[in-house]
Amino acid sequence: MSAATLPSWGRYPATDQRGRDCHWREDIERQLGAIDTTLVYGQGRSYGDVCQASSGRVLRLSGLDRVLAADWQRGVLRVEAGMTLEALLALCIPRGWFPPVVPGTRQVSLGGAVANDVHGKNHHRRGTFGRHVRKLTLYRSDRGWLECSPELEQELFEATVGGLGLTGVIAEVELALMPIRSSRITCFQTRFGSLDEFAALCTDLDQTHEYTVAWLDCQSEAGRGVLSAGNHCDDGELVVAPGRGLGIPFTPPLSLVNRLSVGLMNPLLYRLQGRRRRATRDYAPFFFPLDNIRNWNRLYGPRGFQQYQCVIPAGDAPGAIATLLQQIRRHRQGSFLSVLKPCGDLRSPGLLSFPLPGISLALDFPWHPRLAALFATLDQVVAEAGGRLYPAKDAHMSADLFQAGYPAWERLETLRDPALLSRFWQRVTGVGRT
């Protein structure tokens, strides 16, 4: 068993969690049979307690990262679930393929991408990661090895996509890729002065661009920010981006992200972006800008940080997000990493998939006891607008808010592997609490 504790990326809540390594399929059977209650821990890039086992003991699948089958003519790849997105990119880009959906970091396992049904900057075009999964291999403590797909064990497949790692140990993933002619991205960038202007820009640019995303100045009253849209270049080299650059070597005693630094940096960043510009960029800084700073989560100090990520239905989104920003200012809080993404109406196969047609807002806050009051206020705004929060980024959501936002949770509970239980699932459902 690993001697090192295995935290979430936000490092809150802090728990003493230990891992057992699995390098082969047989290890999964042996380890799952030796622990009463556990959970799979991938790369630890979820932010709250969704990756924390109720028992404090997890299975680590990073050693299961092999290619099992590859059809480079059709762009279909079957790999072990411990493979990272970074390793997948290194395999498929030189051959003219790219994952149809990528999140904001390449340091995630493919099993984690399935379990959280990650979405990206092209949700309006491609939907979630789960839409491109052709088949999964699971090991369940009560049923052994199973294969599931949209045609085979359909109910279990739908529960596993976005199922938070609770329906069985995801051991293998078969994924359909999309063709590209270049690894570079043509980008268009423009500032917007209000949330209504952002929504109008998205309506226009989503028609002609594969990817759209915006940085938001959460302290501005109007909701100003910078929108970026991009497409894969029509021709050029197929080059794998270099690895990560400089890192944060230690955790400072206090968070370097605070009201003072956010208040200084947000207006500066907005001014530096310029009004409009077009450029061609490597894919890595466009998709994964923070990956270039190793251990950037240390900037938030020893107490870590919490992300607040919600999605608001399209009709109410600008008004509700404006109210969220107003409440953040009223509570004298601020976020430097504030991201807006449009979400389309392409339906995920997953029971508990997060996106819905509208706008997603993600904000990072240094942990502080005062966040509880702020989050309670924000939760009320989200609930009244018919929105919901993202379990993969959550460390506070109430049972009422979760169950209202994800009414299929009871169906997932009936399909949960009895040996798998997270602190998140305990918190939002009450299951397993004594």
Short mmCIF file of C-alpha atoms in Angstrom, two decimals:
data_model
loop_
_atom_site.label_atom_id
_atom_site.label_comp_id
_atom_site.label_asym_id
_atom_site.label_seq_id
_atom_site.Cartn_x
_atom_site.Cartn_y
_atom_site.Cartn_z
CA MET A 1 0.00 0.00 0.00
CA SER A 2 1.22 3.50 -0.86
CA ALA A 3 2.69 5.44 2.08
CA ALA A 4 1.80 8.80 0.52
CA THR A 5 -1.62 10.34 1.00
CA LEU A 6 -3.63 10.80 -2.22
CA PRO A 7 -5.53 14.10 -2.18
CA SER A 8 -7.86 15.65 -4.69
CA TRP A 9 -6.49 18.41 -6.91
CA GLY A 10 -8.16 21.08 -4.79
CA ARG A 11 -6.67 19.48 -1.64
CA TYR A 12 -9.95 20.14 0.14
CA PRO A 13 -11.36 18.42 2.06
CA ALA A 14 -8.10 17.08 3.46
CA THR A 15 -8.23 13.34 4.15
CA ASP A 16 -5.69 10.63 4.82
CA GLN A 17 -6.15 8.38 1.79
CA ARG A 18 -3.90 5.48 0.82
CA GLY A 19 -3.64 3.55 -2.42
CA ARG A 20 -3.01 0.02 -3.67
CA ASP A 21 -1.43 -0.23 -7.13
CA CYS A 22 -2.90 -2.33 -9.91
CA HIS A 23 -0.68 -3.13 -12.92
CA TRP A 24 -2.65 -6.02 -14.46
CA ARG A 25 -6.28 -7.08 -14.72
CA GLU A 26 -5.63 -9.81 -12.16
CA ASP A 27 -4.53 -7.15 -9.65
CA ILE A 28 -7.98 -5.55 -9.86
CA GLU A 29 -9.68 -8.84 -8.95
CA ARG A 30 -7.27 -9.51 -6.10
CA GLN A 31 -7.33 -6.01 -4.61
CA LEU A 32 -11.08 -5.52 -4.90
CA GLY A 33 -11.59 -8.83 -3.13
CA ALA A 34 -9.26 -7.81 -0.30
CA ILE A 35 -11.00 -4.50 0.60
CA ASP A 36 -14.58 -4.19 1.81
CA THR A 37 -15.11 -0.68 0.43
CA THR A 38 -12.85 1.23 -1.93
CA LEU A 39 -12.76 3.49 -5.01
CA VAL A 40 -10.57 3.89 -8.08
CA TYR A 41 -8.10 6.78 -8.00
CA GLY A 42 -6.77 7.87 -11.39
CA GLN A 43 -4.59 10.97 -11.70
CA GLY A 44 -6.26 12.83 -8.82
CA ARG A 45 -7.49 15.71 -11.01
CA SER A 46 -11.03 15.92 -9.67
CA TYR A 47 -11.27 18.82 -7.26
CA GLY A 48 -13.40 17.76 -4.29
CA ASP A 49 -14.31 14.49 -2.60
CA VAL A 50 -15.57 12.55 -5.62
CA CYS A 51 -12.15 10.81 -5.74
CA GLN A 52 -12.04 10.15 -2.00
CA ALA A 53 -13.09 6.68 -0.86
CA SER A 54 -15.36 6.47 2.15
CA SER A 55 -12.88 3.97 3.60
CA GLY A 56 -9.80 6.06 2.83
CA ARG A 57 -8.41 3.18 0.72
CA VAL A 58 -8.30 3.39 -3.07
CA LEU A 59 -7.09 1.38 -6.05
CA ARG A 60 -4.54 3.09 -8.30
CA LEU A 61 -4.77 2.13 -11.97
CA SER A 62 -1.99 4.31 -13.39
CA GLY A 63 -0.03 1.13 -14.16
CA LEU A 64 -2.77 -0.06 -16.51
CA ASP A 65 -1.86 2.17 -19.44
CA ARG A 66 -1.26 -0.16 -22.39
CA VAL A 67 -2.65 -0.08 -25.92
CA LEU A 68 -4.75 -3.18 -26.54
CA ALA A 69 -5.89 -2.61 -30.13
CA ALA A 70 -5.63 0.18 -32.69
CA ASP A 71 -7.38 0.71 -36.01
CA TRP A 72 -5.63 3.75 -37.45
CA GLN A 73 -7.65 3.59 -40.65
CA ARG A 74 -10.94 4.18 -38.84
CA GLY A 75 -9.53 6.01 -35.80
CA VAL A 76 -10.66 3.51 -33.16
CA LEU A 77 -8.43 2.80 -30.18
CA ARG A 78 -8.83 0.35 -27.32
CA VAL A 79 -6.61 1.08 -24.32
CA GLU A 80 -6.36 0.38 -20.63
CA ALA A 81 -8.17 2.94 -18.51
CA GLY A 82 -5.09 4.12 -16.62
CA MET A 83 -3.65 5.71 -19.76
CA THR A 84 -3.52 9.51 -19.52
CA LEU A 85 -4.90 11.87 -22.11
CA GLU A 86 -1.33 13.13 -22.58
CA ALA A 87 -0.18 9.63 -23.56
CA LEU A 88 -3.18 9.22 -25.85
CA LEU A 89 -2.34 12.47 -27.64
CA ALA A 90 1.24 11.31 -28.17
CA LEU A 91 -0.10 8.19 -29.87
CA CYS A 92 -2.81 9.64 -32.07
CA ILE A 93 -1.59 13.10 -33.20
CA PRO A 94 1.32 11.85 -35.37
CA ARG A 95 -1.18 9.55 -37.11
CA GLY A 96 -3.63 12.36 -37.85
CA TRP A 97 -6.19 11.76 -35.10
CA PHE A 98 -7.35 13.70 -32.04
CA PRO A 99 -9.72 12.94 -29.14
CA PRO A 100 -13.15 14.37 -30.03
CA VAL A 101 -13.48 15.88 -26.54
CA VAL A 102 -10.72 17.06 -24.20
CA PRO A 103 -11.07 18.77 -20.79
CA GLY A 104 -8.90 21.64 -19.56
CA THR A 105 -5.99 19.37 -18.61
CA ARG A 106 -4.26 16.45 -20.35
CA GLN A 107 -3.24 15.03 -16.95
CA VAL A 108 -6.38 12.90 -16.58
CA SER A 109 -6.81 9.17 -17.01
CA LEU A 110 -9.21 7.90 -19.64
CA GLY A 111 -11.08 6.00 -16.95
CA GLY A 112 -11.52 9.27 -15.08
CA ALA A 113 -12.66 10.99 -18.27
CA VAL A 114 -15.40 8.37 -18.63
CA ALA A 115 -16.37 8.32 -14.95
CA ASN A 116 -16.83 12.11 -14.91
CA ASP A 117 -18.03 12.31 -18.53
CA VAL A 118 -15.76 15.29 -19.12
CA HIS A 119 -16.72 18.05 -21.54
CA GLY A 120 -14.60 20.56 -23.41
CA LYS A 121 -14.61 23.72 -25.46
CA ASN A 122 -16.60 22.05 -28.24
CA HIS A 123 -19.60 20.75 -26.33
CA HIS A 124 -21.88 22.52 -28.80
CA ARG A 125 -20.32 20.43 -31.61
CA ARG A 126 -19.34 17.07 -30.07
CA GLY A 127 -21.11 16.78 -26.73
CA THR A 128 -19.37 15.01 -23.87
CA PHE A 129 -16.57 12.43 -23.82
CA GLY A 130 -19.07 9.62 -23.27
CA ARG A 131 -20.68 10.14 -26.68
CA HIS A 132 -17.48 8.86 -28.29
CA VAL A 133 -16.93 5.82 -26.10
CA ARG A 134 -17.74 2.66 -28.07
CA LYS A 135 -17.21 0.06 -25.40
CA LEU A 136 -16.07 -0.35 -21.78
CA THR A 137 -14.65 -3.28 -19.84
CA LEU A 138 -15.58 -3.29 -16.15
CA TYR A 139 -14.79 -5.47 -13.18
CA ARG A 140 -17.53 -5.66 -10.55
CA SER A 141 -17.18 -7.25 -7.16
CA ASP A 142 -20.57 -8.97 -7.57
CA ARG A 143 -20.51 -9.92 -11.27
CA GLY A 144 -16.87 -10.22 -12.34
CA TRP A 145 -15.71 -9.06 -15.77
CA LEU A 146 -18.26 -7.37 -18.04
CA GLU A 147 -18.26 -5.58 -21.36
CA CYS A 148 -20.81 -2.83 -21.87
CA SER A 149 -21.67 -0.50 -24.71
CA PRO A 150 -24.70 1.35 -26.10
CA GLU A 151 -25.85 -2.06 -27.42
CA LEU A 152 -24.51 -4.47 -24.77
CA GLU A 153 -25.41 -4.07 -21.09
CA GLN A 154 -26.86 -0.70 -22.09
CA GLU A 155 -28.17 0.21 -18.64
CA LEU A 156 -24.80 -0.40 -17.02
CA PHE A 157 -23.03 1.52 -19.80
CA GLU A 158 -25.27 4.56 -19.27
CA ALA A 159 -24.71 4.40 -15.52
CA THR A 160 -20.93 4.10 -15.92
CA VAL A 161 -20.55 7.12 -18.24
CA GLY A 162 -20.62 9.97 -15.74
CA GLY A 163 -21.19 7.44 -12.95
CA LEU A 164 -18.38 8.84 -10.78
CA GLY A 165 -16.52 5.53 -10.70
CA LEU A 166 -19.24 3.78 -8.70
CA THR A 167 -20.54 1.11 -11.09
CA GLY A 168 -17.39 -1.00 -11.30
CA VAL A 169 -13.68 -0.67 -11.95
CA ILE A 170 -13.25 0.69 -15.49
CA ALA A 171 -10.36 -1.35 -16.86
CA GLU A 172 -10.53 -0.74 -20.64
CA VAL A 173 -11.92 1.98 -22.90
CA GLU A 174 -12.63 1.77 -26.62
CA LEU A 175 -12.73 5.28 -28.07
CA ALA A 176 -13.60 6.73 -31.49
CA LEU A 177 -11.19 9.51 -32.51
CA MET A 178 -11.67 12.37 -34.97
CA PRO A 179 -9.35 13.12 -37.92
CA ILE A 180 -7.14 16.22 -38.05
CA ARG A 181 -4.74 17.56 -40.67
CA SER A 182 -2.57 19.60 -38.32
CA SER A 183 -1.80 19.77 -34.62
CA ARG A 184 -2.06 23.56 -34.70
CA ILE A 185 -5.15 25.65 -33.97
CA THR A 186 -6.33 28.79 -35.75
CA CYS A 187 -7.64 31.13 -33.05
CA PHE A 188 -9.84 34.18 -32.99
CA GLN A 189 -9.89 36.25 -29.82
CA THR A 190 -12.04 39.21 -28.86
CA ARG A 191 -13.07 41.08 -25.74
CA PHE A 192 -16.69 41.38 -24.65
CA GLY A 193 -18.11 43.95 -22.30
CA SER A 194 -21.14 42.13 -20.90
CA LEU A 195 -22.68 38.70 -20.51
CA ASP A 196 -25.31 39.50 -23.14
CA GLU A 197 -22.51 40.35 -25.56
CA PHE A 198 -20.79 37.04 -24.70
CA ALA A 199 -24.00 35.11 -25.44
CA ALA A 200 -24.42 36.92 -28.76
CA LEU A 201 -20.80 36.21 -29.74
CA CYS A 202 -21.24 32.52 -28.96
CA THR A 203 -24.39 32.35 -31.06
CA ASP A 204 -22.39 33.75 -33.97
CA LEU A 205 -19.02 32.03 -33.51
CA ASP A 206 -20.38 28.59 -32.59
CA GLN A 207 -21.64 28.29 -36.17
CA THR A 208 -18.15 28.55 -37.64
CA HIS A 209 -15.81 27.35 -34.89
CA GLU A 210 -15.24 23.94 -33.33
CA TYR A 211 -14.15 25.44 -29.99
CA THR A 212 -15.29 28.41 -27.90
CA VAL A 213 -14.32 29.40 -24.37
CA ALA A 214 -14.03 32.63 -22.41
CA TRP A 215 -12.09 34.01 -19.49
CA LEU A 216 -14.34 36.14 -17.27
CA ASP A 217 -13.41 39.05 -15.02
CA CYS A 218 -15.62 37.99 -12.12
CA GLN A 219 -15.16 41.31 -10.34
CA SER A 220 -16.56 43.42 -13.16
CA GLU A 221 -20.15 44.55 -12.74
CA ALA A 222 -21.09 44.07 -16.39
CA GLY A 223 -19.41 40.67 -16.73
CA ARG A 224 -16.64 41.54 -19.13
CA GLY A 225 -14.11 39.07 -20.43
CA VAL A 226 -12.17 37.64 -23.35
CA LEU A 227 -13.62 35.04 -25.70
CA SER A 228 -11.45 32.64 -27.72
CA ALA A 229 -12.68 30.55 -30.62
CA GLY A 230 -10.67 28.03 -32.60
CA ASN A 231 -10.52 25.40 -35.31
CA HIS A 232 -7.96 22.78 -36.23
CA CYS A 233 -5.78 24.05 -39.07
CA ASP A 234 -6.53 22.64 -42.51
CA ASP A 235 -2.92 21.67 -43.10
CA GLY A 236 0.42 21.64 -41.34
CA GLU A 237 2.62 19.41 -39.21
CA LEU A 238 1.30 16.76 -36.84
CA VAL A 239 3.56 17.43 -33.86
CA VAL A 240 3.13 16.36 -30.25
CA ALA A 241 3.48 19.30 -27.86
CA PRO A 242 6.38 19.19 -25.39
CA GLY A 243 5.81 18.27 -21.77
CA ARG A 244 5.04 20.59 -18.94
CA GLY A 245 7.30 23.54 -18.16
CA LEU A 246 8.21 25.17 -14.90
CA GLY A 247 6.45 24.19 -11.72
CA ILE A 248 5.63 25.51 -8.26
CA PRO A 249 8.35 23.86 -6.13
CA PHE A 250 6.66 24.23 -2.73
CA THR A 251 3.39 25.22 -1.09
CA PRO A 252 3.51 28.79 0.29
CA PRO A 253 2.26 29.29 3.85
CA LEU A 254 -0.60 31.48 2.58
CA SER A 255 -2.60 31.51 -0.63
CA LEU A 256 -1.01 33.70 -3.30
CA VAL A 257 -4.45 33.96 -4.91
CA ASN A 258 -6.42 36.45 -2.82
CA ARG A 259 -8.60 39.55 -3.15
CA LEU A 260 -5.57 41.78 -3.58
CA SER A 261 -3.86 39.71 -6.31
CA VAL A 262 -7.16 39.03 -8.12
CA GLY A 263 -8.06 42.71 -7.97
CA LEU A 264 -4.73 43.63 -9.55
CA MET A 265 -4.48 40.86 -12.13
CA ASN A 266 -8.02 40.72 -13.56
CA PRO A 267 -8.11 44.29 -14.98
CA LEU A 268 -4.53 43.92 -16.21
CA LEU A 269 -5.29 40.67 -18.03
CA TYR A 270 -8.39 42.17 -19.63
CA ARG A 271 -6.42 45.16 -20.96
CA LEU A 272 -3.50 43.06 -22.20
CA GLN A 273 -5.68 40.83 -24.34
CA GLY A 274 -6.42 43.54 -26.91
CA ARG A 275 -9.72 43.99 -28.68
CA ARG A 276 -9.46 41.51 -31.56
CA ARG A 277 -6.76 39.30 -32.98
CA ARG A 278 -6.24 36.17 -35.04
CA ALA A 279 -3.34 33.78 -34.63
CA THR A 280 -2.19 30.20 -35.12
CA ARG A 281 -1.13 28.33 -31.99
CA ASP A 282 0.01 24.93 -30.85
CA TYR A 283 -2.80 22.83 -29.46
CA ALA A 284 -1.39 22.59 -25.92
CA PRO A 285 -1.63 26.27 -24.84
CA PHE A 286 -5.06 26.49 -26.45
CA PHE A 287 -6.55 23.44 -24.72
CA PHE A 288 -4.37 23.05 -21.63
CA PRO A 289 -2.97 26.46 -20.61
CA LEU A 290 -2.43 25.55 -16.96
CA ASP A 291 -0.61 22.31 -17.72
CA ASN A 292 2.48 24.37 -18.44
CA ILE A 293 2.69 25.18 -14.71
CA ARG A 294 3.27 21.98 -12.77
CA ASN A 295 1.56 21.82 -9.37
CA TRP A 296 -0.22 25.12 -9.91
CA ASN A 297 -2.69 24.11 -7.21
CA ARG A 298 0.04 24.86 -4.65
CA LEU A 299 -0.48 28.57 -5.30
CA TYR A 300 -3.58 28.35 -3.12
CA GLY A 301 -1.60 27.51 -0.01
CA PRO A 302 -1.82 24.62 2.46
CA ARG A 303 -5.60 24.80 2.85
CA GLY A 304 -6.21 24.32 -0.86
CA PHE A 305 -9.08 25.71 -2.89
CA GLN A 306 -12.63 24.97 -3.94
CA GLN A 307 -14.03 25.26 -7.42
CA TYR A 308 -17.59 26.35 -7.99
CA GLN A 309 -18.76 25.08 -11.38
CA CYS A 310 -22.36 25.31 -12.45
CA VAL A 311 -24.35 25.18 -15.66
CA ILE A 312 -27.35 27.47 -16.20
CA PRO A 313 -30.06 26.77 -18.82
CA ALA A 314 -29.74 28.95 -21.90
CA GLY A 315 -32.72 31.25 -21.39
CA ASP A 316 -31.80 32.28 -17.84
CA ALA A 317 -28.01 32.12 -18.16
CA PRO A 318 -26.94 35.79 -18.61
CA GLY A 319 -29.21 37.07 -15.83
CA ALA A 320 -28.39 34.26 -13.39
CA ILE A 321 -24.63 34.53 -14.01
CA ALA A 322 -24.83 38.31 -13.49
CA THR A 323 -26.49 37.62 -10.12
CA LEU A 324 -23.77 35.11 -9.22
CA LEU A 325 -21.08 37.71 -9.94
CA GLN A 326 -22.97 40.30 -7.91
CA GLN A 327 -23.07 37.94 -4.92
CA ILE A 328 -19.37 37.16 -5.24
CA ARG A 329 -18.56 40.87 -5.05
CA ARG A 330 -21.02 41.35 -2.17
CA HIS A 331 -19.25 38.61 -0.20
CA ARG A 332 -15.91 40.28 -0.96
CA GLN A 333 -14.55 37.24 -2.80
CA GLY A 334 -12.90 36.86 -6.18
CA SER A 335 -11.60 34.29 -8.62
CA PHE A 336 -8.76 34.68 -11.08
CA LEU A 337 -9.56 31.43 -12.88
CA SER A 338 -13.09 32.15 -14.08
CA VAL A 339 -14.21 30.33 -17.22
CA LEU A 340 -17.38 30.53 -19.31
CA LYS A 341 -18.24 27.81 -21.82
CA PRO A 342 -21.34 27.42 -23.98
CA CYS A 343 -23.00 24.01 -23.72
CA GLY A 344 -25.05 22.68 -26.60
CA ASP A 345 -28.03 20.35 -26.78
CA LEU A 346 -26.20 17.15 -27.75
CA ARG A 347 -27.36 14.58 -25.25
CA SER A 348 -24.90 12.40 -23.33
CA PRO A 349 -25.56 8.70 -22.80
CA GLY A 350 -24.61 9.14 -19.13
CA LEU A 351 -27.22 9.17 -16.38
CA LEU A 352 -25.40 11.81 -14.34
CA SER A 353 -23.72 13.83 -17.07
CA PHE A 354 -23.23 17.45 -16.02
CA PRO A 355 -23.80 19.65 -19.10
CA LEU A 356 -27.20 20.83 -20.26
CA PRO A 357 -28.06 23.39 -22.97
CA GLY A 358 -26.85 26.72 -21.59
CA ILE A 359 -23.68 28.25 -20.20
CA SER A 360 -21.19 26.73 -17.79
CA LEU A 361 -19.35 28.93 -15.28
CA ALA A 362 -16.32 27.75 -13.30
CA LEU A 363 -14.60 29.76 -10.56
CA ASP A 364 -11.75 28.87 -8.18
CA PHE A 365 -11.63 30.25 -4.62
CA PRO A 366 -8.93 29.83 -1.96
CA TRP A 367 -10.45 27.83 0.86
CA HIS A 368 -11.82 29.93 3.70
CA PRO A 369 -14.64 29.36 6.21
CA ARG A 370 -16.48 32.32 4.66
CA LEU A 371 -16.96 30.35 1.44
CA ALA A 372 -19.79 28.40 3.07
CA ALA A 373 -22.02 31.48 3.21
CA LEU A 374 -21.11 32.51 -0.34
CA PHE A 375 -21.73 29.05 -1.77
CA ALA A 376 -25.10 28.79 -0.03
CA THR A 377 -26.15 32.01 -1.75
CA LEU A 378 -24.81 30.91 -5.12
CA ASP A 379 -26.55 27.55 -4.77
CA GLN A 380 -29.88 29.27 -4.34
CA VAL A 381 -29.36 31.28 -7.53
CA VAL A 382 -28.41 28.14 -9.47
CA ALA A 383 -31.38 26.17 -8.14
CA GLU A 384 -33.87 28.93 -8.95
CA ALA A 385 -32.51 29.10 -12.52
CA GLY A 386 -32.89 25.33 -12.98
CA GLY A 387 -29.15 24.75 -13.12
CA ARG A 388 -26.86 22.28 -11.38
CA LEU A 389 -23.30 21.84 -10.10
CA TYR A 390 -20.51 19.63 -11.44
CA PRO A 391 -19.80 16.68 -9.09
CA ALA A 392 -16.20 16.33 -10.35
CA LYS A 393 -15.39 19.81 -9.06
CA ASP A 394 -17.55 19.87 -5.92
CA ALA A 395 -16.78 19.74 -2.20
CA HIS A 396 -19.91 21.28 -0.67
CA MET A 397 -23.09 20.47 -2.64
CA SER A 398 -26.10 19.67 -0.47
CA ALA A 399 -28.14 16.50 -0.91
CA ASP A 400 -31.19 18.54 -1.91
CA LEU A 401 -29.35 20.43 -4.66
CA PHE A 402 -27.71 17.28 -5.99
CA GLN A 403 -30.87 15.21 -6.05
CA ALA A 404 -32.88 17.98 -7.69
CA GLY A 405 -30.21 18.47 -10.36
CA TYR A 406 -29.62 14.76 -10.96
CA PRO A 407 -32.94 12.97 -10.54
CA ALA A 408 -31.51 9.75 -12.03
CA TRP A 409 -29.25 9.29 -8.98
CA GLU A 410 -31.52 6.62 -7.51
CA ARG A 411 -31.20 4.55 -10.68
CA LEU A 412 -27.42 4.84 -10.42
CA GLU A 413 -27.55 3.72 -6.80
CA THR A 414 -29.31 0.51 -7.83
CA LEU A 415 -26.43 -0.17 -10.24
CA ARG A 416 -23.60 0.86 -7.91
CA ASP A 417 -20.99 -1.79 -7.19
CA PRO A 418 -21.43 -2.54 -3.45
CA ALA A 419 -17.64 -2.46 -2.99
CA LEU A 420 -17.29 1.10 -4.37
CA LEU A 421 -18.28 4.16 -2.36
CA SER A 422 -16.98 7.75 -2.30
CA ARG A 423 -17.25 10.44 0.32
CA PHE A 424 -19.09 12.52 -2.27
CA TRP A 425 -21.76 9.85 -2.77
CA GLN A 426 -22.18 9.47 0.99
CA ARG A 427 -22.56 13.21 1.35
CA VAL A 428 -25.18 13.79 -1.35
CA THR A 429 -27.22 10.60 -0.97
CA GLY A 430 -26.75 9.52 2.65
CA VAL A 431 -25.83 6.01 1.46
CA GLY A 432 -23.39 4.21 3.76
CA ARG A 433 -23.61 6.72 6.59
CA THR A 434 -23.91 5.31 10.08
#
